[in-house]
């Protein structure tokens, strides 16, 4: 799991049938997460908005976290950080 900041959203009108109804957000991991990627597209079913710090589950935990075990999901926002954001930039 990583902590990141929502920096945008993605609109997809054509997608896998298991992703219909999903909202996609662009998340930038915080500097101290040690990630090898700059940004990730994550499914959001917790209602995160641009500028918010979020918890992102990766891999199979992402599919479980959004209750879509058959969907091709590799990253999912599973929480919004309310406190402790100063530590994460």
PDB file of N, CA and C in Angstrom:
ATOM      1  N   UNK A   1       0.857  -1.170   0.000  1.00  0.00           N
ATOM      2  CA  UNK A   1       0.000   0.000   0.000  1.00  0.00           C
ATOM      3  C   UNK A   1       0.899   1.228   0.000  1.00  0.00           C
ATOM      4  N   UNK A   2       0.451   2.248  -0.717  1.00  0.00           N
ATOM      5  CA  UNK A   2       1.196   3.492  -0.768  1.00  0.00           C
ATOM      6  C   UNK A   2       0.291   4.664  -0.390  1.00  0.00           C
ATOM      7  N   UNK A   3       0.926   5.765  -0.021  1.00  0.00           N
ATOM      8  CA  UNK A   3       0.217   7.022   0.206  1.00  0.00           C
ATOM      9  C   UNK A   3       0.547   7.915  -0.979  1.00  0.00           C
ATOM     10  N   UNK A   4      -0.466   8.556  -1.520  1.00  0.00           N
ATOM     11  CA  UNK A   4      -0.247   9.438  -2.654  1.00  0.00           C
ATOM     12  C   UNK A   4      -1.230  10.583  -2.651  1.00  0.00           C
ATOM     13  N   UNK A   5      -1.051  11.460  -3.625  1.00  0.00           N
ATOM     14  CA  UNK A   5      -1.925  12.619  -3.767  1.00  0.00           C
ATOM     15  C   UNK A   5      -2.642  12.516  -5.110  1.00  0.00           C
ATOM     16  N   UNK A   6      -3.953  12.720  -5.106  1.00  0.00           N
ATOM     17  CA  UNK A   6      -4.736  12.697  -6.338  1.00  0.00           C
ATOM     18  C   UNK A   6      -4.425  13.973  -7.111  1.00  0.00           C
ATOM     19  N   UNK A   7      -3.957  13.800  -8.359  1.00  0.00           N
ATOM     20  CA  UNK A   7      -3.567  14.958  -9.162  1.00  0.00           C
ATOM     21  C   UNK A   7      -4.434  15.150 -10.400  1.00  0.00           C
ATOM     22  N   UNK A   8      -5.389  14.239 -10.615  1.00  0.00           N
ATOM     23  CA  UNK A   8      -6.268  14.377 -11.770  1.00  0.00           C
ATOM     24  C   UNK A   8      -7.191  13.182 -11.891  1.00  0.00           C
ATOM     25  N   UNK A   9      -7.950  13.175 -12.984  1.00  0.00           N
ATOM     26  CA  UNK A   9      -8.869  12.060 -13.230  1.00  0.00           C
ATOM     27  C   UNK A   9      -8.783  11.649 -14.698  1.00  0.00           C
ATOM     28  N   UNK A  10      -9.285  10.467 -14.980  1.00  0.00           N
ATOM     29  CA  UNK A  10      -9.281   9.934 -16.338  1.00  0.00           C
ATOM     30  C   UNK A  10     -10.725   9.600 -16.711  1.00  0.00           C
ATOM     31  N   UNK A  11     -11.120   9.962 -17.923  1.00  0.00           N
ATOM     32  CA  UNK A  11     -12.446   9.616 -18.432  1.00  0.00           C
ATOM     33  C   UNK A  11     -12.261   8.532 -19.487  1.00  0.00           C
ATOM     34  N   UNK A  12     -12.987   7.440 -19.329  1.00  0.00           N
ATOM     35  CA  UNK A  12     -12.906   6.327 -20.274  1.00  0.00           C
ATOM     36  C   UNK A  12     -14.324   5.915 -20.664  1.00  0.00           C
ATOM     37  N   UNK A  13     -14.667   6.153 -21.924  1.00  0.00           N
ATOM     38  CA  UNK A  13     -16.015   5.813 -22.365  1.00  0.00           C
ATOM     39  C   UNK A  13     -16.113   4.363 -22.823  1.00  0.00           C
ATOM     40  N   UNK A  14     -14.989   3.754 -23.202  1.00  0.00           N
ATOM     41  CA  UNK A  14     -14.967   2.347 -23.602  1.00  0.00           C
ATOM     42  C   UNK A  14     -13.981   1.614 -22.707  1.00  0.00           C
ATOM     43  N   UNK A  15     -14.477   0.567 -22.053  1.00  0.00           N
ATOM     44  CA  UNK A  15     -13.622  -0.166 -21.117  1.00  0.00           C
ATOM     45  C   UNK A  15     -14.136  -1.581 -20.922  1.00  0.00           C
ATOM     46  N   UNK A  16     -13.353  -2.386 -20.265  1.00  0.00           N
ATOM     47  CA  UNK A  16     -13.723  -3.749 -19.920  1.00  0.00           C
ATOM     48  C   UNK A  16     -15.053  -3.739 -19.181  1.00  0.00           C
ATOM     49  N   UNK A  17     -15.888  -4.717 -19.449  1.00  0.00           N
ATOM     50  CA  UNK A  17     -17.220  -4.754 -18.840  1.00  0.00           C
ATOM     51  C   UNK A  17     -17.187  -4.775 -17.316  1.00  0.00           C
ATOM     52  N   UNK A  18     -16.113  -5.284 -16.727  1.00  0.00           N
ATOM     53  CA  UNK A  18     -16.001  -5.317 -15.266  1.00  0.00           C
ATOM     54  C   UNK A  18     -15.631  -3.952 -14.675  1.00  0.00           C
ATOM     55  N   UNK A  19     -15.284  -2.999 -15.544  1.00  0.00           N
ATOM     56  CA  UNK A  19     -14.905  -1.663 -15.081  1.00  0.00           C
ATOM     57  C   UNK A  19     -16.000  -0.624 -15.288  1.00  0.00           C
ATOM     58  N   UNK A  20     -17.123  -1.046 -15.836  1.00  0.00           N
ATOM     59  CA  UNK A  20     -18.228  -0.110 -16.061  1.00  0.00           C
ATOM     60  C   UNK A  20     -18.713   0.422 -14.705  1.00  0.00           C
ATOM     61  N   UNK A  21     -18.828   1.720 -14.613  1.00  0.00           N
ATOM     62  CA  UNK A  21     -19.252   2.365 -13.376  1.00  0.00           C
ATOM     63  C   UNK A  21     -18.103   2.772 -12.475  1.00  0.00           C
ATOM     64  N   UNK A  22     -16.871   2.413 -12.851  1.00  0.00           N
ATOM     65  CA  UNK A  22     -15.707   2.772 -12.035  1.00  0.00           C
ATOM     66  C   UNK A  22     -15.232   4.192 -12.350  1.00  0.00           C
ATOM     67  N   UNK A  23     -14.771   4.872 -11.343  1.00  0.00           N
ATOM     68  CA  UNK A  23     -14.182   6.202 -11.476  1.00  0.00           C
ATOM     69  C   UNK A  23     -12.666   6.022 -11.412  1.00  0.00           C
ATOM     70  N   UNK A  24     -11.930   6.675 -12.303  1.00  0.00           N
ATOM     71  CA  UNK A  24     -10.476   6.531 -12.362  1.00  0.00           C
ATOM     72  C   UNK A  24      -9.792   7.839 -11.988  1.00  0.00           C
ATOM     73  N   UNK A  25      -8.824   7.756 -11.084  1.00  0.00           N
ATOM     74  CA  UNK A  25      -8.080   8.938 -10.643  1.00  0.00           C
ATOM     75  C   UNK A  25      -6.587   8.737 -10.899  1.00  0.00           C
ATOM     76  N   UNK A  26      -5.878   9.831 -11.138  1.00  0.00           N
ATOM     77  CA  UNK A  26      -4.425   9.799 -11.298  1.00  0.00           C
ATOM     78  C   UNK A  26      -3.814  10.120  -9.940  1.00  0.00           C
ATOM     79  N   UNK A  27      -2.987   9.205  -9.428  1.00  0.00           N
ATOM     80  CA  UNK A  27      -2.389   9.370  -8.106  1.00  0.00           C
ATOM     81  C   UNK A  27      -0.874   9.434  -8.242  1.00  0.00           C
ATOM     82  N   UNK A  28      -0.296  10.435  -7.608  1.00  0.00           N
ATOM     83  CA  UNK A  28       1.154  10.607  -7.575  1.00  0.00           C
ATOM     84  C   UNK A  28       1.651  10.171  -6.201  1.00  0.00           C
ATOM     85  N   UNK A  29       2.467   9.111  -6.134  1.00  0.00           N
ATOM     86  CA  UNK A  29       2.971   8.660  -4.828  1.00  0.00           C
ATOM     87  C   UNK A  29       3.795   9.754  -4.160  1.00  0.00           C
ATOM     88  N   UNK A  30       3.763   9.785  -2.835  1.00  0.00           N
ATOM     89  CA  UNK A  30       4.581  10.758  -2.116  1.00  0.00           C
ATOM     90  C   UNK A  30       6.045  10.377  -2.243  1.00  0.00           C
ATOM     91  N   UNK A  31       6.908  11.348  -2.069  1.00  0.00           N
ATOM     92  CA  UNK A  31       8.343  11.169  -2.289  1.00  0.00           C
ATOM     93  C   UNK A  31       8.958  10.079  -1.425  1.00  0.00           C
ATOM     94  N   UNK A  32       8.468   9.898  -0.218  1.00  0.00           N
ATOM     95  CA  UNK A  32       9.109   8.943   0.691  1.00  0.00           C
ATOM     96  C   UNK A  32       8.566   7.518   0.557  1.00  0.00           C
ATOM     97  N   UNK A  33       7.769   7.235  -0.472  1.00  0.00           N
ATOM     98  CA  UNK A  33       7.208   5.895  -0.652  1.00  0.00           C
ATOM     99  C   UNK A  33       8.168   4.949  -1.366  1.00  0.00           C
ATOM    100  N   UNK A  34       9.212   5.488  -2.003  1.00  0.00           N
ATOM    101  CA  UNK A  34      10.190   4.654  -2.685  1.00  0.00           C
ATOM    102  C   UNK A  34       9.637   3.948  -3.914  1.00  0.00           C
ATOM    103  N   UNK A  35       8.649   4.520  -4.571  1.00  0.00           N
ATOM    104  CA  UNK A  35       8.033   3.902  -5.740  1.00  0.00           C
ATOM    105  C   UNK A  35       8.920   4.066  -6.968  1.00  0.00           C
ATOM    106  N   UNK A  36       8.817   3.102  -7.861  1.00  0.00           N
ATOM    107  CA  UNK A  36       9.579   3.163  -9.104  1.00  0.00           C
ATOM    108  C   UNK A  36       8.776   3.822 -10.220  1.00  0.00           C
ATOM    109  N   UNK A  37       7.563   4.274  -9.922  1.00  0.00           N
ATOM    110  CA  UNK A  37       6.721   4.921 -10.926  1.00  0.00           C
ATOM    111  C   UNK A  37       6.365   6.320 -10.454  1.00  0.00           C
ATOM    112  N   UNK A  38       6.105   7.212 -11.432  1.00  0.00           N
ATOM    113  CA  UNK A  38       5.793   8.603 -11.106  1.00  0.00           C
ATOM    114  C   UNK A  38       4.319   8.788 -10.756  1.00  0.00           C
ATOM    115  N   UNK A  39       3.446   8.117 -11.494  1.00  0.00           N
ATOM    116  CA  UNK A  39       1.999   8.230 -11.277  1.00  0.00           C
ATOM    117  C   UNK A  39       1.333   6.901 -11.598  1.00  0.00           C
ATOM    118  N   UNK A  40       0.144   6.722 -11.067  1.00  0.00           N
ATOM    119  CA  UNK A  40      -0.607   5.502 -11.310  1.00  0.00           C
ATOM    120  C   UNK A  40      -2.083   5.862 -11.483  1.00  0.00           C
ATOM    121  N   UNK A  41      -2.763   5.116 -12.345  1.00  0.00           N
ATOM    122  CA  UNK A  41      -4.211   5.265 -12.495  1.00  0.00           C
ATOM    123  C   UNK A  41      -4.850   4.293 -11.513  1.00  0.00           C
ATOM    124  N   UNK A  42      -5.709   4.788 -10.651  1.00  0.00           N
ATOM    125  CA  UNK A  42      -6.324   3.949  -9.625  1.00  0.00           C
ATOM    126  C   UNK A  42      -7.844   4.070  -9.680  1.00  0.00           C
ATOM    127  N   UNK A  43      -8.514   2.949  -9.500  1.00  0.00           N
ATOM    128  CA  UNK A  43      -9.969   2.946  -9.382  1.00  0.00           C
ATOM    129  C   UNK A  43     -10.318   3.584  -8.041  1.00  0.00           C
ATOM    130  N   UNK A  44     -11.341   4.417  -8.030  1.00  0.00           N
ATOM    131  CA  UNK A  44     -11.745   5.102  -6.803  1.00  0.00           C
ATOM    132  C   UNK A  44     -13.210   4.836  -6.502  1.00  0.00           C
ATOM    133  N   UNK A  45     -13.472   4.155  -5.394  1.00  0.00           N
ATOM    134  CA  UNK A  45     -14.872   3.996  -4.983  1.00  0.00           C
ATOM    135  C   UNK A  45     -15.097   4.555  -3.585  1.00  0.00           C
ATOM    136  N   UNK A  46     -14.162   5.418  -3.129  1.00  0.00           N
ATOM    137  CA  UNK A  46     -14.340   6.067  -1.826  1.00  0.00           C
ATOM    138  C   UNK A  46     -14.646   7.555  -1.974  1.00  0.00           C
ATOM    139  N   UNK A  47     -14.674   8.052  -3.206  1.00  0.00           N
ATOM    140  CA  UNK A  47     -15.041   9.452  -3.439  1.00  0.00           C
ATOM    141  C   UNK A  47     -13.922  10.447  -3.237  1.00  0.00           C
ATOM    142  N   UNK A  48     -12.693  10.061  -3.561  1.00  0.00           N
ATOM    143  CA  UNK A  48     -11.557  10.979  -3.415  1.00  0.00           C
ATOM    144  C   UNK A  48     -11.634  12.086  -4.463  1.00  0.00           C
ATOM    145  N   UNK A  49     -11.061  13.220  -4.117  1.00  0.00           N
ATOM    146  CA  UNK A  49     -11.045  14.341  -5.042  1.00  0.00           C
ATOM    147  C   UNK A  49      -9.633  14.801  -5.317  1.00  0.00           C
ATOM    148  N   UNK A  50      -9.472  15.588  -6.357  1.00  0.00           N
ATOM    149  CA  UNK A  50      -8.166  16.130  -6.717  1.00  0.00           C
ATOM    150  C   UNK A  50      -7.625  16.945  -5.546  1.00  0.00           C
ATOM    151  N   UNK A  51      -6.371  16.710  -5.202  1.00  0.00           N
ATOM    152  CA  UNK A  51      -5.716  17.423  -4.107  1.00  0.00           C
ATOM    153  C   UNK A  51      -5.707  16.659  -2.797  1.00  0.00           C
ATOM    154  N   UNK A  52      -6.499  15.591  -2.695  1.00  0.00           N
ATOM    155  CA  UNK A  52      -6.554  14.826  -1.447  1.00  0.00           C
ATOM    156  C   UNK A  52      -5.448  13.772  -1.403  1.00  0.00           C
ATOM    157  N   UNK A  53      -4.977  13.507  -0.188  1.00  0.00           N
ATOM    158  CA  UNK A  53      -4.032  12.418   0.038  1.00  0.00           C
ATOM    159  C   UNK A  53      -4.835  11.143   0.264  1.00  0.00           C
ATOM    160  N   UNK A  54      -4.384  10.053  -0.373  1.00  0.00           N
ATOM    161  CA  UNK A  54      -5.150   8.809  -0.347  1.00  0.00           C
ATOM    162  C   UNK A  54      -4.244   7.611  -0.077  1.00  0.00           C
ATOM    163  N   UNK A  55      -4.878   6.520   0.344  1.00  0.00           N
ATOM    164  CA  UNK A  55      -4.212   5.230   0.488  1.00  0.00           C
ATOM    165  C   UNK A  55      -4.546   4.424  -0.752  1.00  0.00           C
ATOM    166  N   UNK A  56      -3.531   3.843  -1.391  1.00  0.00           N
ATOM    167  CA  UNK A  56      -3.726   3.079  -2.615  1.00  0.00           C
ATOM    168  C   UNK A  56      -3.225   1.653  -2.410  1.00  0.00           C
ATOM    169  N   UNK A  57      -4.108   0.698  -2.642  1.00  0.00           N
ATOM    170  CA  UNK A  57      -3.730  -0.715  -2.614  1.00  0.00           C
ATOM    171  C   UNK A  57      -3.298  -1.103  -4.021  1.00  0.00           C
ATOM    172  N   UNK A  58      -2.289  -1.975  -4.101  1.00  0.00           N
ATOM    173  CA  UNK A  58      -1.763  -2.401  -5.394  1.00  0.00           C
ATOM    174  C   UNK A  58      -1.916  -3.906  -5.568  1.00  0.00           C
ATOM    175  N   UNK A  59      -1.930  -4.350  -6.820  1.00  0.00           N
ATOM    176  CA  UNK A  59      -2.001  -5.779  -7.123  1.00  0.00           C
ATOM    177  C   UNK A  59      -3.345  -6.390  -6.773  1.00  0.00           C
ATOM    178  N   UNK A  60      -3.316  -7.651  -6.366  1.00  0.00           N
ATOM    179  CA  UNK A  60      -4.573  -8.351  -6.071  1.00  0.00           C
ATOM    180  C   UNK A  60      -5.317  -7.708  -4.905  1.00  0.00           C
ATOM    181  N   UNK A  61      -4.602  -7.053  -4.002  1.00  0.00           N
ATOM    182  CA  UNK A  61      -5.254  -6.358  -2.890  1.00  0.00           C
ATOM    183  C   UNK A  61      -6.151  -5.230  -3.400  1.00  0.00           C
ATOM    184  N   UNK A  62      -5.813  -4.653  -4.546  1.00  0.00           N
ATOM    185  CA  UNK A  62      -6.634  -3.588  -5.122  1.00  0.00           C
ATOM    186  C   UNK A  62      -7.991  -4.131  -5.554  1.00  0.00           C
ATOM    187  N   UNK A  63      -7.994  -5.275  -6.204  1.00  0.00           N
ATOM    188  CA  UNK A  63      -9.261  -5.877  -6.640  1.00  0.00           C
ATOM    189  C   UNK A  63     -10.133  -6.250  -5.441  1.00  0.00           C
ATOM    190  N   UNK A  64      -9.510  -6.790  -4.423  1.00  0.00           N
ATOM    191  CA  UNK A  64     -10.241  -7.156  -3.211  1.00  0.00           C
ATOM    192  C   UNK A  64     -10.773  -5.907  -2.514  1.00  0.00           C
ATOM    193  N   UNK A  65      -9.958  -4.840  -2.494  1.00  0.00           N
ATOM    194  CA  UNK A  65     -10.325  -3.608  -1.814  1.00  0.00           C
ATOM    195  C   UNK A  65     -11.541  -2.911  -2.384  1.00  0.00           C
ATOM    196  N   UNK A  66     -11.817  -3.137  -3.664  1.00  0.00           N
ATOM    197  CA  UNK A  66     -12.993  -2.518  -4.288  1.00  0.00           C
ATOM    198  C   UNK A  66     -14.058  -3.556  -4.623  1.00  0.00           C
ATOM    199  N   UNK A  67     -13.891  -4.754  -4.108  1.00  0.00           N
ATOM    200  CA  UNK A  67     -14.862  -5.842  -4.262  1.00  0.00           C
ATOM    201  C   UNK A  67     -15.167  -6.149  -5.721  1.00  0.00           C
ATOM    202  N   UNK A  68     -14.116  -6.215  -6.542  1.00  0.00           N
ATOM    203  CA  UNK A  68     -14.253  -6.538  -7.968  1.00  0.00           C
ATOM    204  C   UNK A  68     -13.170  -7.553  -8.335  1.00  0.00           C
ATOM    205  N   UNK A  69     -13.278  -8.753  -7.788  1.00  0.00           N
ATOM    206  CA  UNK A  69     -12.233  -9.761  -7.949  1.00  0.00           C
ATOM    207  C   UNK A  69     -12.029 -10.211  -9.392  1.00  0.00           C
ATOM    208  N   UNK A  70     -13.003 -10.002 -10.269  1.00  0.00           N
ATOM    209  CA  UNK A  70     -12.876 -10.407 -11.669  1.00  0.00           C
ATOM    210  C   UNK A  70     -12.419  -9.277 -12.586  1.00  0.00           C
ATOM    211  N   UNK A  71     -12.214  -8.095 -12.051  1.00  0.00           N
ATOM    212  CA  UNK A  71     -11.867  -6.934 -12.876  1.00  0.00           C
ATOM    213  C   UNK A  71     -10.351  -6.804 -13.047  1.00  0.00           C
ATOM    214  N   UNK A  72      -9.915  -6.247 -14.181  1.00  0.00           N
ATOM    215  CA  UNK A  72      -8.489  -6.025 -14.417  1.00  0.00           C
ATOM    216  C   UNK A  72      -8.002  -4.753 -13.718  1.00  0.00           C
ATOM    217  N   UNK A  73      -7.925  -4.820 -12.394  1.00  0.00           N
ATOM    218  CA  UNK A  73      -7.534  -3.659 -11.582  1.00  0.00           C
ATOM    219  C   UNK A  73      -6.208  -3.957 -10.903  1.00  0.00           C
ATOM    220  N   UNK A  74      -5.255  -3.023 -11.024  1.00  0.00           N
ATOM    221  CA  UNK A  74      -3.955  -3.194 -10.391  1.00  0.00           C
ATOM    222  C   UNK A  74      -3.709  -2.147  -9.306  1.00  0.00           C
ATOM    223  N   UNK A  75      -4.545  -1.100  -9.253  1.00  0.00           N
ATOM    224  CA  UNK A  75      -4.409  -0.068  -8.222  1.00  0.00           C
ATOM    225  C   UNK A  75      -5.795   0.454  -7.871  1.00  0.00           C
ATOM    226  N   UNK A  76      -6.040   0.629  -6.573  1.00  0.00           N
ATOM    227  CA  UNK A  76      -7.352   1.128  -6.131  1.00  0.00           C
ATOM    228  C   UNK A  76      -7.192   2.020  -4.914  1.00  0.00           C
ATOM    229  N   UNK A  77      -7.900   3.131  -4.927  1.00  0.00           N
ATOM    230  CA  UNK A  77      -7.925   4.010  -3.761  1.00  0.00           C
ATOM    231  C   UNK A  77      -8.848   3.367  -2.745  1.00  0.00           C
ATOM    232  N   UNK A  78      -8.301   3.078  -1.575  1.00  0.00           N
ATOM    233  CA  UNK A  78      -9.076   2.382  -0.543  1.00  0.00           C
ATOM    234  C   UNK A  78      -9.289   3.243   0.699  1.00  0.00           C
ATOM    235  N   UNK A  79      -8.748   4.458   0.710  1.00  0.00           N
ATOM    236  CA  UNK A  79      -8.954   5.340   1.853  1.00  0.00           C
ATOM    237  C   UNK A  79      -8.485   6.749   1.561  1.00  0.00           C
ATOM    238  N   UNK A  80      -9.049   7.698   2.285  1.00  0.00           N
ATOM    239  CA  UNK A  80      -8.644   9.103   2.205  1.00  0.00           C
ATOM    240  C   UNK A  80      -7.963   9.446   3.518  1.00  0.00           C
ATOM    241  N   UNK A  81      -6.765  10.039   3.429  1.00  0.00           N
ATOM    242  CA  UNK A  81      -5.995  10.386   4.621  1.00  0.00           C
ATOM    243  C   UNK A  81      -6.522  11.693   5.191  1.00  0.00           C
ATOM    244  N   UNK A  82      -7.013  11.645   6.453  1.00  0.00           N
ATOM    245  CA  UNK A  82      -7.534  12.846   7.099  1.00  0.00           C
ATOM    246  C   UNK A  82      -6.482  13.557   7.929  1.00  0.00           C
ATOM    247  N   UNK A  83      -5.571  12.791   8.517  1.00  0.00           N
ATOM    248  CA  UNK A  83      -4.529  13.371   9.366  1.00  0.00           C
ATOM    249  C   UNK A  83      -3.185  12.757   8.995  1.00  0.00           C
ATOM    250  N   UNK A  84      -2.124  13.482   9.315  1.00  0.00           N
ATOM    251  CA  UNK A  84      -0.793  12.974   9.047  1.00  0.00           C
ATOM    252  C   UNK A  84      -0.282  13.331   7.675  1.00  0.00           C
ATOM    253  N   UNK A  85      -0.992  14.207   6.958  1.00  0.00           N
ATOM    254  CA  UNK A  85      -0.580  14.548   5.598  1.00  0.00           C
ATOM    255  C   UNK A  85       0.730  15.315   5.560  1.00  0.00           C
ATOM    256  N   UNK A  86       1.065  16.054   6.605  1.00  0.00           N
ATOM    257  CA  UNK A  86       2.309  16.818   6.617  1.00  0.00           C
ATOM    258  C   UNK A  86       3.519  15.913   6.464  1.00  0.00           C
ATOM    259  N   UNK A  87       3.446  14.737   7.040  1.00  0.00           N
ATOM    260  CA  UNK A  87       4.550  13.803   6.956  1.00  0.00           C
ATOM    261  C   UNK A  87       4.738  13.292   5.530  1.00  0.00           C
ATOM    262  N   UNK A  88       3.666  13.251   4.751  1.00  0.00           N
ATOM    263  CA  UNK A  88       3.720  12.688   3.416  1.00  0.00           C
ATOM    264  C   UNK A  88       3.866  13.737   2.326  1.00  0.00           C
ATOM    265  N   UNK A  89       4.126  14.960   2.656  1.00  0.00           N
ATOM    266  CA  UNK A  89       4.355  15.992   1.647  1.00  0.00           C
ATOM    267  C   UNK A  89       3.120  16.506   1.061  1.00  0.00           C
TER     268      UNK A  89
END
